[in-house]
Amino acid sequence: KAGVTQTPRYLIKTRGQQVTLSCSPISGHRSVSWYQQTPGQGLQFLFEYFSETQRNKGNFPGRFSGRQFSNSRSEMNVSTLELGDSALYLCASSTTGTSGMDIQYFGAGTRLSVL
Amino acid sequence: QKEVEQNSGPLSVPEGAIASLNCTYSDRGSQSFFWYRQYSGKSPELIMFIYSNGDKEDGRFTAQLNKASQYVSLLIRDSQPSDSATYLCAVSPGGFKTIFGAGTRLFVKA
């Protein structure tokens, strides 16, 4: 069974640009969560999607957005990039994400560098 | 107060010793608790999960949960150099999200 696939693996952008990251969950998994990981802040929850609906959102500005498609694949978008957005962005999928009882499996991540 | 707190370390133990990693959480309603291991430059991978008070053992790993004290720990017996990594404690308070601690760096000296 294929794992969680994130593309691209690396991105270099400049301030003010926008970026779209993609995540394909494990087959059969319908819940996708996104996290930002930085050395100073650790893993920070961005949002969670299930059946194309965002069920929860972390404390990030509106520049961070996401969506999920009918095949459970998800994308996240960051607009008007800032230097502080440089981070490893991780996607995790689980079966249903119900009440947190599900185990999340992580993709390899997308490392974004903003210059 | 952070929602999930861990000692950042680094925690250094000799090979063969027991490594003890600790985590406290603030939401008393939390039901699910996870330990992930993350090697440098890699993504987190699940080691253990625990839902009920008490101990849960899996090979060299034992997770311990005390909901009254809002405390969860991970013991690694017979520590190996390959166990050197950052260990992330994660808590699901419900609401379709998981909160991660900042992680504890573990070094196992050969």
Coordinates of C-alpha atoms in Angstrom, one line a residue:
Chain A
K1 CA 0.0 0.0 0.0
A2 CA 1.5 3.4 -1.0
G3 CA 2.1 5.9 1.8
V4 CA 1.2 9.5 2.0
T5 CA 2.7 11.3 -1.0
Q6 CA 3.6 15.0 -0.9
T7 CA 4.7 17.1 -3.8
P8 CA 7.0 18.8 -4.4
R9 CA 9.6 17.8 -1.9
Y10 CA 11.4 21.2 -2.1
L11 CA 10.4 24.7 -3.1
I12 CA 12.2 28.0 -3.2
K13 CA 10.1 31.1 -3.5
T14 CA 10.5 34.8 -2.9
R15 CA 8.6 37.0 -0.6
G16 CA 5.2 38.0 -1.9
Q17 CA 4.8 35.0 -4.1
Q18 CA 2.2 32.3 -3.5
V19 CA 2.7 28.5 -3.3
T20 CA 0.5 25.4 -3.6
L21 CA 1.5 22.1 -2.0
S22 CA -0.1 18.8 -2.7
C23 CA -0.9 15.7 -0.6
S24 CA -2.2 12.4 -1.7
P25 CA -3.3 10.3 1.3
I26 CA -3.0 6.6 1.8
S27 CA -5.7 4.8 -0.2
G28 CA -8.9 4.5 1.8
H29 CA -8.0 7.4 4.1
R30 CA -10.4 10.2 4.1
S31 CA -9.0 12.6 6.7
V32 CA -6.0 14.8 5.8
S33 CA -4.3 17.1 8.2
W34 CA -1.6 19.7 7.5
Y35 CA 1.2 20.8 9.8
Q36 CA 3.9 23.4 9.8
Q37 CA 7.2 22.4 11.4
T38 CA 9.9 24.9 12.3
P39 CA 12.9 24.5 14.6
G40 CA 11.5 27.1 17.0
Q41 CA 7.8 26.2 17.1
G42 CA 7.8 22.5 16.5
L43 CA 4.8 20.9 14.7
Q44 CA 1.9 23.4 14.4
F45 CA -1.5 22.3 13.3
L46 CA -2.8 24.1 10.2
F47 CA -6.1 22.4 9.3
E48 CA -7.9 19.1 8.9
Y49 CA -10.1 18.0 6.0
F50 CA -12.6 15.2 5.7
S51 CA -14.8 14.5 2.7
E52 CA -13.9 17.9 1.2
T53 CA -14.9 19.8 4.4
Q54 CA -12.6 21.6 6.7
R55 CA -13.4 20.4 10.2
N56 CA -10.8 22.3 12.2
K57 CA -8.3 25.1 11.7
G58 CA -5.2 26.1 13.7
N59 CA -4.1 29.6 14.6
F60 CA -2.7 30.7 11.3
P61 CA -3.4 33.8 9.2
G62 CA -5.9 33.7 6.4
R63 CA -2.9 33.6 3.9
F64 CA -2.9 29.8 4.7
S65 CA -5.7 28.0 3.0
G66 CA -6.5 24.5 1.9
R67 CA -9.0 22.3 0.2
Q68 CA -9.7 18.6 -0.3
F69 CA -11.0 17.0 -3.5
S70 CA -13.5 14.2 -3.9
N71 CA -10.6 11.6 -4.2
S72 CA -9.3 12.8 -0.8
R73 CA -6.3 14.4 -2.2
S74 CA -5.6 17.8 -0.6
E75 CA -3.8 21.0 -1.4
M76 CA -2.7 23.8 0.7
N77 CA -2.0 27.3 -0.5
V78 CA 0.1 30.1 1.1
S79 CA -0.4 33.5 -0.5
T80 CA 1.8 36.6 -0.1
L81 CA 4.7 34.6 1.3
E82 CA 6.8 35.9 4.2
L83 CA 10.3 34.9 5.3
G84 CA 8.7 33.3 8.4
D85 CA 6.8 30.9 6.2
S86 CA 10.0 29.0 5.6
A87 CA 9.4 25.6 7.1
L88 CA 8.7 21.9 6.6
Y89 CA 5.1 21.4 5.7
L90 CA 3.8 18.0 6.6
C91 CA 0.6 16.2 5.6
A92 CA -0.8 13.4 7.6
S93 CA -3.7 11.1 6.6
S94 CA -5.9 8.8 8.7
T95 CA -9.0 6.7 8.1
T96 CA -11.6 9.0 9.5
G97 CA -9.9 11.3 12.0
T98 CA -12.9 10.7 14.3
S99 CA -12.4 12.0 17.8
G100 CA -8.6 11.7 17.4
M101 CA -8.7 7.9 17.8
D102 CA -7.3 7.4 14.4
I103 CA -3.6 7.0 13.8
Q104 CA -2.1 9.6 11.5
Y105 CA 0.5 8.7 9.0
F106 CA 2.8 11.4 7.7
G107 CA 4.2 12.1 4.3
A108 CA 7.8 13.0 3.7
G109 CA 7.0 16.7 3.7
T110 CA 7.6 19.7 1.5
R111 CA 10.4 21.9 2.5
L112 CA 9.6 25.5 1.6
S113 CA 12.3 28.2 1.6
V114 CA 11.2 31.8 1.2
L115 CA 14.0 34.2 0.1
Chain B
Q1 CA 0.9 27.2 29.5
K2 CA 1.5 25.1 26.4
E3 CA -1.1 22.5 25.5
V4 CA 1.5 19.7 25.3
E5 CA 4.8 20.1 27.1
Q6 CA 8.0 18.1 26.7
N7 CA 11.5 18.6 28.0
S8 CA 13.5 19.6 24.9
G9 CA 16.6 17.8 26.0
P10 CA 18.9 16.7 24.8
L11 CA 18.6 13.5 26.8
S12 CA 21.7 11.5 26.7
V13 CA 21.8 7.8 27.8
P14 CA 24.4 5.1 27.3
E15 CA 23.7 2.1 25.1
G16 CA 21.7 -0.5 26.9
A17 CA 20.2 1.9 29.4
I18 CA 16.6 2.8 29.8
A19 CA 15.5 6.2 28.3
S20 CA 12.6 7.9 29.9
L21 CA 10.7 10.6 28.0
N22 CA 8.0 12.6 29.6
C23 CA 5.0 14.7 28.5
T24 CA 2.3 16.7 30.2
Y25 CA -0.9 18.0 28.6
S26 CA -3.4 20.7 29.6
D27 CA -6.7 19.5 28.2
R28 CA -8.3 17.1 30.8
G29 CA -10.7 15.9 28.1
S30 CA -8.0 14.4 25.9
Q31 CA -8.6 10.8 25.1
S32 CA -5.8 9.7 22.7
F33 CA -2.1 9.9 23.2
F34 CA 0.7 9.1 20.7
W35 CA 4.4 8.9 20.6
Y36 CA 6.2 9.6 17.3
R37 CA 9.9 9.3 16.5
Q38 CA 11.4 11.8 14.0
Y39 CA 14.9 11.3 12.7
S40 CA 16.7 14.4 11.5
G41 CA 15.5 15.4 8.0
K42 CA 12.7 12.8 8.1
S43 CA 9.0 12.9 8.9
P44 CA 7.5 11.6 12.1
E45 CA 6.7 8.0 12.4
L46 CA 4.3 6.5 15.0
I47 CA 5.9 4.4 17.7
M48 CA 3.1 3.9 20.2
F49 CA -0.4 5.0 21.0
I50 CA -2.3 4.7 24.3
Y51 CA -5.9 5.4 25.2
S52 CA -6.3 3.9 28.7
N53 CA -4.6 4.6 32.0
G54 CA -1.7 2.4 32.8
D55 CA 1.1 0.8 30.8
K56 CA 1.2 -0.4 27.3
E57 CA 4.2 -2.4 26.1
D58 CA 5.4 -3.1 22.6
G59 CA 8.8 -4.7 22.3
R60 CA 11.4 -2.4 23.9
F61 CA 8.9 0.5 24.2
T62 CA 6.4 1.1 27.0
A63 CA 3.9 3.9 27.1
Q64 CA 2.5 5.0 30.4
L65 CA -0.6 7.1 30.9
N66 CA -1.9 8.8 34.0
K67 CA -5.0 10.9 33.1
A68 CA -5.4 12.2 36.6
S69 CA -2.0 13.7 36.5
Q70 CA -2.3 14.6 32.8
Y71 CA 1.0 12.8 32.2
V72 CA 2.2 10.4 29.6
S73 CA 5.6 8.9 29.2
L74 CA 7.6 6.7 27.0
L75 CA 10.2 4.2 28.2
I76 CA 12.8 2.8 25.8
R77 CA 14.5 -0.3 27.3
D78 CA 17.9 -1.5 26.1
S79 CA 18.5 1.8 24.2
Q80 CA 20.4 1.5 20.9
P81 CA 22.3 4.2 19.0
S82 CA 19.6 3.8 16.3
D83 CA 17.1 5.2 18.8
S84 CA 18.8 8.5 18.7
A85 CA 16.1 10.9 17.3
T86 CA 13.5 13.4 18.4
Y87 CA 10.5 12.0 20.2
L88 CA 7.2 13.8 19.8
C89 CA 4.4 13.5 22.2
A90 CA 1.0 14.1 20.6
V91 CA -2.4 14.5 22.2
S92 CA -5.9 14.5 20.6
P93 CA -8.3 16.6 22.6
G94 CA -11.0 15.8 20.1
G95 CA -12.3 18.3 17.6
F96 CA -10.5 16.6 14.7
K97 CA -7.0 17.9 15.6
T98 CA -3.9 16.6 17.2
I99 CA -1.6 18.8 19.3
F100 CA 2.1 18.0 19.2
G101 CA 4.8 18.8 21.8
A102 CA 8.0 20.4 20.7
G103 CA 9.8 17.1 21.1
T104 CA 12.6 15.7 23.2
R105 CA 16.0 15.0 21.5
L106 CA 17.4 11.7 22.6
F107 CA 21.1 10.7 22.1
V108 CA 22.1 7.1 22.8
K109 CA 25.9 6.9 23.2
A110 CA 27.6 3.7 21.9

